[in-house]
Short mmCIF file of C-alpha atoms and ligand atoms in Angstrom, two decimals:
data_model
loop_
_atom_site.label_atom_id
_atom_site.label_comp_id
_atom_site.label_asym_id
_atom_site.label_seq_id
_atom_site.Cartn_x
_atom_site.Cartn_y
_atom_site.Cartn_z
CA MET L 192 262.38 76.35 160.16
CA THR L 193 258.90 77.63 160.88
CA ALA L 194 256.42 77.06 158.09
CA ARG L 195 254.46 79.80 156.42
CA THR L 196 250.78 79.27 157.27
CA ILE L 197 248.56 79.24 154.18
CA ASN L 198 245.52 81.33 155.06
CA GLY L 199 242.55 79.67 153.35
CA LEU L 200 240.17 82.21 154.81
CA ALA L 201 242.04 85.09 153.19
CA VAL L 202 242.31 83.32 149.82
CA SER L 203 238.59 82.48 150.01
CA LYS L 204 237.69 86.05 150.87
CA ARG L 205 239.60 87.37 147.89
CA LEU L 206 238.05 84.85 145.50
CA ARG L 207 234.54 85.43 146.87
CA GLY L 208 235.00 89.19 146.33
CA ASP L 209 235.89 88.45 142.68
CA TYR L 210 232.86 86.16 142.34
CA ALA L 211 230.48 88.78 143.77
CA LEU L 212 231.66 91.27 141.12
CA LYS L 213 231.40 88.66 138.41
CA ILE L 214 227.83 87.80 139.40
CA LYS L 215 226.84 91.47 139.18
CA GLU L 216 228.18 91.53 135.62
CA LEU L 217 226.43 88.28 134.75
CA GLU L 218 223.16 89.63 136.10
CA LYS L 219 223.53 92.70 133.87
CA GLN L 220 224.29 90.50 130.89
CA TRP L 221 221.65 87.81 131.36
CA GLY L 222 219.02 89.43 133.59
CA LYS L 223 219.32 86.64 136.15
CA ARG L 224 221.62 85.22 138.77
CA PRO L 225 223.08 81.76 139.29
CA GLY L 226 220.99 79.43 141.45
CA LEU L 227 222.05 76.47 143.57
CA ALA L 228 219.62 73.86 144.92
CA VAL L 229 220.83 72.26 148.15
CA ILE L 230 219.20 69.04 149.34
CA LEU L 231 219.62 68.02 152.96
CA VAL L 232 218.15 64.66 153.97
CA GLY L 233 217.57 63.88 157.65
CA ASP L 234 218.84 65.69 160.73
CA ASP L 235 222.59 64.97 160.90
CA ALA L 236 223.95 67.94 162.88
CA ALA L 237 227.28 68.18 161.02
CA SER L 238 225.57 68.05 157.61
CA ALA L 239 223.16 70.79 158.71
CA VAL L 240 226.12 73.02 159.64
CA TYR L 241 227.90 72.35 156.33
CA VAL L 242 224.74 73.10 154.36
CA ARG L 243 224.09 76.31 156.27
CA ASN L 244 227.66 77.44 155.54
CA LYS L 245 227.22 76.71 151.84
CA GLU L 246 223.92 78.58 151.67
CA ARG L 247 225.31 81.60 153.52
CA ALA L 248 228.31 81.67 151.19
CA CYS L 249 225.94 81.64 148.19
CA GLU L 250 224.01 84.61 149.58
CA SER L 251 227.23 86.49 150.28
CA VAL L 252 228.19 86.51 146.58
CA GLY L 253 224.70 86.82 145.08
CA ILE L 254 223.93 83.20 144.18
CA ASN L 255 220.28 82.26 144.83
CA SER L 256 220.10 79.18 147.03
CA PHE L 257 217.07 76.89 147.09
CA HIS L 258 216.93 74.86 150.27
CA HIS L 259 215.25 71.44 150.25
CA ALA L 260 215.10 69.82 153.70
CA LEU L 261 213.75 66.27 153.45
CA PRO L 262 212.91 63.79 156.23
CA SER L 263 215.27 60.85 156.77
CA SER L 264 212.31 58.55 155.95
CA ILE L 265 212.17 59.77 152.33
CA THR L 266 212.13 57.02 149.70
CA ASN L 267 214.66 56.64 146.93
CA ALA L 268 211.96 57.33 144.32
CA GLU L 269 210.89 60.57 146.04
CA LEU L 270 214.44 61.87 146.21
CA LEU L 271 215.14 60.95 142.57
CA GLY L 272 211.84 62.63 141.61
CA LEU L 273 212.95 65.89 143.22
CA ILE L 274 216.30 65.75 141.40
CA VAL L 275 214.55 65.19 138.06
CA GLU L 276 212.41 68.29 138.75
CA LEU L 277 215.48 70.36 139.64
CA ASN L 278 217.29 69.15 136.50
CA ALA L 279 214.46 70.69 134.46
CA ASN L 280 214.24 73.95 136.46
CA PRO L 281 215.91 76.79 134.50
CA ASP L 282 216.48 78.84 137.67
CA VAL L 283 218.59 76.05 139.16
CA HIS L 284 222.09 75.85 137.67
CA GLY L 285 223.70 73.64 140.29
CA ILE L 286 222.36 70.78 142.41
CA LEU L 287 224.05 69.58 145.58
CA VAL L 288 222.85 66.61 147.62
CA GLN L 289 224.63 66.70 150.96
CA LEU L 290 226.27 63.35 151.85
CA PRO L 291 226.02 61.04 153.70
CA LEU L 292 222.50 59.83 152.90
CA PRO L 293 220.28 57.43 154.92
CA PRO L 294 220.80 53.71 154.20
CA GLN L 295 217.60 53.20 152.16
CA ILE L 296 218.88 55.68 149.57
CA ASP L 297 220.93 54.45 146.62
CA VAL L 298 223.71 57.06 146.59
CA ARG L 299 224.99 55.98 143.18
CA ALA L 300 221.54 56.42 141.65
CA VAL L 301 221.23 59.85 143.26
CA LEU L 302 224.58 61.03 141.90
CA ALA L 303 223.88 59.56 138.46
CA THR L 304 220.48 61.30 138.28
CA ILE L 305 221.88 64.79 138.83
CA SER L 306 222.43 66.26 135.36
CA ALA L 307 226.17 66.31 134.59
CA GLU L 308 225.68 69.98 133.62
CA LYS L 309 224.36 70.81 137.13
CA ASP L 310 226.77 68.55 139.03
CA VAL L 311 228.62 71.31 140.87
CA ASP L 312 229.96 68.81 143.42
CA GLY L 313 231.71 66.94 140.60
CA PHE L 314 230.41 63.56 141.79
CA HIS L 315 228.57 62.44 138.61
CA LEU L 316 230.35 59.60 136.81
CA TYR L 317 230.81 61.81 133.75
CA ASN L 318 232.74 64.36 135.79
CA VAL L 319 234.61 61.67 137.73
CA GLY L 320 235.63 60.02 134.44
CA GLY L 321 236.77 63.38 133.11
CA LEU L 322 239.37 63.51 135.88
CA ILE L 323 241.14 60.61 134.19
CA THR L 324 241.35 62.37 130.84
CA GLY L 325 241.75 65.91 132.16
CA SER L 326 238.41 66.93 130.63
CA THR L 327 236.12 67.13 133.64
CA VAL L 328 233.52 69.91 133.59
CA PHE L 329 233.25 70.33 137.36
CA SER L 330 236.13 69.38 139.63
CA PRO L 331 235.18 68.11 143.09
CA CYS L 332 235.31 71.04 145.48
CA THR L 333 237.76 69.92 148.18
CA PRO L 334 240.63 68.76 145.93
CA PHE L 335 239.94 71.73 143.65
CA GLY L 336 240.28 73.98 146.72
CA VAL L 337 243.61 72.36 147.59
CA MET L 338 244.91 73.00 144.05
CA LYS L 339 243.81 76.66 144.28
CA LEU L 340 245.54 77.05 147.66
CA LEU L 341 248.81 75.67 146.24
CA GLU L 342 248.42 77.99 143.25
CA SER L 343 247.84 80.95 145.58
CA GLU L 344 251.33 80.36 147.04
CA ASN L 345 252.87 79.67 143.61
CA ILE L 346 253.63 76.10 144.63
CA SER L 347 253.95 74.01 141.47
CA VAL L 348 253.29 70.27 141.78
CA GLU L 349 254.98 69.35 138.49
CA GLY L 350 257.68 66.75 139.09
CA GLN L 351 257.13 66.85 142.86
CA ASN L 352 256.67 63.79 145.06
CA VAL L 353 253.16 64.19 146.40
CA VAL L 354 251.77 61.80 149.00
CA VAL L 355 248.01 61.78 149.55
CA VAL L 356 246.88 60.15 152.80
CA GLY L 357 243.27 59.00 152.46
CA ALA L 358 241.65 57.37 149.44
CA SER L 359 238.03 58.53 149.63
CA ASN L 360 235.93 59.12 146.52
CA ILE L 361 235.33 62.73 147.60
CA VAL L 362 238.92 63.78 148.39
CA GLY L 363 241.82 61.32 148.11
CA LYS L 364 241.13 59.65 144.76
CA PRO L 365 240.14 62.79 142.80
CA MET L 366 243.01 64.65 144.47
CA ALA L 367 245.49 62.10 143.13
CA LEU L 368 244.08 62.37 139.60
CA MET L 369 244.16 66.18 139.62
CA LEU L 370 247.78 66.10 140.79
CA MET L 371 248.72 63.59 138.10
CA GLN L 372 247.10 65.85 135.50
CA GLN L 373 249.69 68.45 136.54
CA GLU L 374 252.52 65.91 136.31
CA ALA L 375 253.15 65.27 139.98
CA THR L 376 254.46 61.87 141.09
CA VAL L 377 251.65 60.67 143.34
CA ALA L 378 251.38 57.99 146.01
CA VAL L 379 248.04 57.34 147.69
CA CYS L 380 248.07 55.88 151.20
CA HIS L 381 245.02 54.70 153.14
CA ALA L 382 243.88 52.90 156.27
CA ARG L 383 245.54 49.62 155.16
CA THR L 384 248.89 51.15 154.24
CA ARG L 385 251.71 49.47 156.19
CA ASP L 386 254.16 51.86 157.83
CA LEU L 387 252.63 55.13 156.68
CA ALA L 388 255.75 57.09 157.66
CA GLN L 389 257.92 55.38 155.02
CA PHE L 390 255.73 57.09 152.41
CA THR L 391 255.04 60.43 154.09
CA ILE L 392 258.74 61.08 154.77
CA LEU L 393 259.38 61.13 150.98
CA ALA L 394 256.73 63.75 150.27
CA ASP L 395 257.68 67.16 148.91
CA ILE L 396 253.98 67.88 149.25
CA LEU L 397 251.91 65.95 151.80
CA ILE L 398 248.12 66.11 151.56
CA VAL L 399 246.25 64.49 154.44
CA ALA L 400 242.56 63.62 154.33
CA ALA L 401 242.19 60.67 156.68
CA GLY L 402 239.88 61.97 159.42
CA VAL L 403 242.27 60.94 162.21
CA PRO L 404 243.47 63.63 164.64
CA ASN L 405 247.26 63.79 165.10
CA LEU L 406 247.88 61.12 162.47
CA ILE L 407 250.83 63.05 161.04
CA LEU L 408 253.64 63.73 163.53
CA PRO L 409 256.78 65.80 162.86
CA GLN L 410 259.02 62.72 162.48
CA MET L 411 256.85 61.61 159.53
CA VAL L 412 257.45 64.84 157.58
CA LYS L 413 260.44 65.74 155.41
CA ARG L 414 262.08 69.02 156.41
CA GLY L 415 260.80 71.78 154.13
CA ALA L 416 257.74 69.84 152.92
CA VAL L 417 254.45 71.53 152.04
CA VAL L 418 251.74 70.09 154.32
CA ILE L 419 248.05 70.42 153.44
CA ASP L 420 245.63 69.26 156.14
CA VAL L 421 242.17 68.40 154.83
CA GLY L 422 240.99 66.76 158.08
CA ILE L 423 238.18 68.26 160.15
CA ASN L 424 237.84 66.42 163.48
CA ARG L 425 235.85 67.45 166.54
CA LEU L 426 237.64 66.46 169.78
CA PRO L 427 235.68 65.43 172.92
CA ASP L 428 236.39 68.91 174.38
CA GLY L 429 234.70 70.48 171.34
CA ARG L 430 237.86 71.74 169.62
CA ILE L 431 238.11 71.35 165.84
CA VAL L 432 241.46 69.95 164.69
CA GLY L 433 242.87 68.49 161.49
CA ASP L 434 244.84 65.27 160.90
CA VAL L 435 248.25 66.90 161.37
CA ASP L 436 249.98 67.73 164.67
CA PHE L 437 250.13 71.39 163.69
CA THR L 438 252.29 72.59 166.60
CA GLY L 439 255.00 70.01 165.88
CA VAL L 440 254.86 69.98 162.08
CA VAL L 441 254.86 73.78 161.70
CA GLU L 442 258.48 73.71 162.89
CA LYS L 443 259.52 71.33 160.12
CA ALA L 444 257.45 72.21 157.06
CA SER L 445 257.91 75.13 154.65
CA PHE L 446 254.16 75.70 154.21
CA ILE L 447 251.23 74.36 156.24
CA THR L 448 247.47 74.85 156.28
CA PRO L 449 245.72 75.39 159.62
CA VAL L 450 242.48 73.77 160.77
CA PRO L 451 240.16 75.58 160.89
CA GLY L 452 240.86 78.29 158.32
CA GLY L 453 242.80 76.30 155.73
CA VAL L 454 241.17 73.96 153.21
CA GLY L 455 237.65 74.12 154.76
CA PRO L 456 236.64 77.55 153.46
CA MET L 457 238.15 76.73 150.06
CA THR L 458 235.78 73.76 149.62
CA VAL L 459 232.79 76.09 149.88
CA THR L 460 234.48 78.70 147.68
CA MET L 461 235.02 76.14 144.91
CA LEU L 462 231.32 75.25 145.12
CA LEU L 463 230.58 78.90 144.35
CA HIS L 464 233.10 78.79 141.49
CA ASN L 465 231.46 75.69 140.01
CA THR L 466 227.95 77.15 140.36
CA ILE L 467 228.97 80.30 138.48
CA GLN L 468 230.57 78.12 135.81
CA ALA L 469 227.37 76.03 135.55
CA PHE L 470 225.36 79.24 135.13
CA GLU L 471 227.60 80.54 132.36
CA ARG L 472 227.51 77.22 130.55
CA ALA L 473 223.72 77.14 130.80
CA GLN L 474 223.34 80.65 129.34
CA THR L 475 225.77 79.94 126.52
CA LEU L 476 224.05 76.66 125.72
CA ARG L 477 220.67 78.41 125.62
CA GLN L 478 221.99 80.95 123.15
CA ALA L 479 223.78 78.56 120.84
CA PRO L 480 222.39 75.08 121.48
CA LEU L 481 223.82 73.62 118.29
CA ALA L 482 227.31 74.95 118.89
CA PHE L 483 227.77 73.01 122.11
CA SER L 484 227.20 69.45 123.07
CA ALA L 485 225.98 68.84 126.61
CA PHE L 486 229.37 67.42 127.39
CA THR L 487 231.58 70.07 125.86
CA THR L 488 234.63 70.31 128.03
CA GLN L 489 235.75 73.54 129.59
CA ASN L 490 237.60 74.38 132.75
N1 LIG B 10 229.74 65.56 152.51
C1 LIG B 10 231.02 65.78 152.87
N2 LIG B 10 231.65 66.52 151.94
C2 LIG B 10 230.75 66.77 150.98
C3 LIG B 10 230.81 67.50 149.75
O1 LIG B 10 231.83 68.05 149.35
N3 LIG B 10 229.65 67.53 149.04
C4 LIG B 10 228.51 66.91 149.45
N4 LIG B 10 227.43 66.99 148.66
N5 LIG B 10 228.44 66.23 150.57
C5 LIG B 10 229.54 66.18 151.34
#
């Protein structure tokens, strides 16, 4: 069996085309476009690349992006002050603070200060809590992108054994909750899991976000499984690879995502989705402030 490769670039391109049209309509309706503020602290090269990609994607669909580059020496109070300003700015509908942040910054305070209504990354505790009850306003972009990719191939997770490898706050944990919301049976493995293969071999759907090149070998994968590789690793020779031995596993799986060109572009696309949603919520709230509470759920 050779797996069908799920083309995240193509799915992203289609969705971004839809978003560009939608933004034109929204601009006609409301006389303004969605705006995303992106805060980059320090000079981490990888973060700078990610942020540039996000800003270019915004421009490509007609979202205004407001770039805030801050020195790594910035204080906690200064960063929180900027977020408070952006929370009050009516041209800014989404706020993204690129992680990781320098050690003097209190990441929890930063994420808690971003208004839940502008939290397009889905990292505010309100949105994180909503994942438990199925009432989150903004889903975190990477797991949301994985769900959209599965949907694009009509792969239902209901009743499936899904194994998530990696238990980060950004990917693994929210991924598990989103899968449970759709009635998957979910196991979450992590760096301390003993004998990873005894779990992965049971997976109908295997989602890997561990940040370890070649962690998943063909003998760890059930024949016919769907394999989603969230890893993005740069090898010493400069090549970008995921966490899955693609060449080996492609011969055993039924579906597989490549790296690059799989989940990566979907993460950025879901950021665009969330920013448009934040814009629409903001306009509706402005029109009928009494009809909506700040925490009305909608997805
Ligand atoms: N750093 C790595 N992934 C992400 C992400 O999805 N959002 C933000 N803000 N920072 C990140």
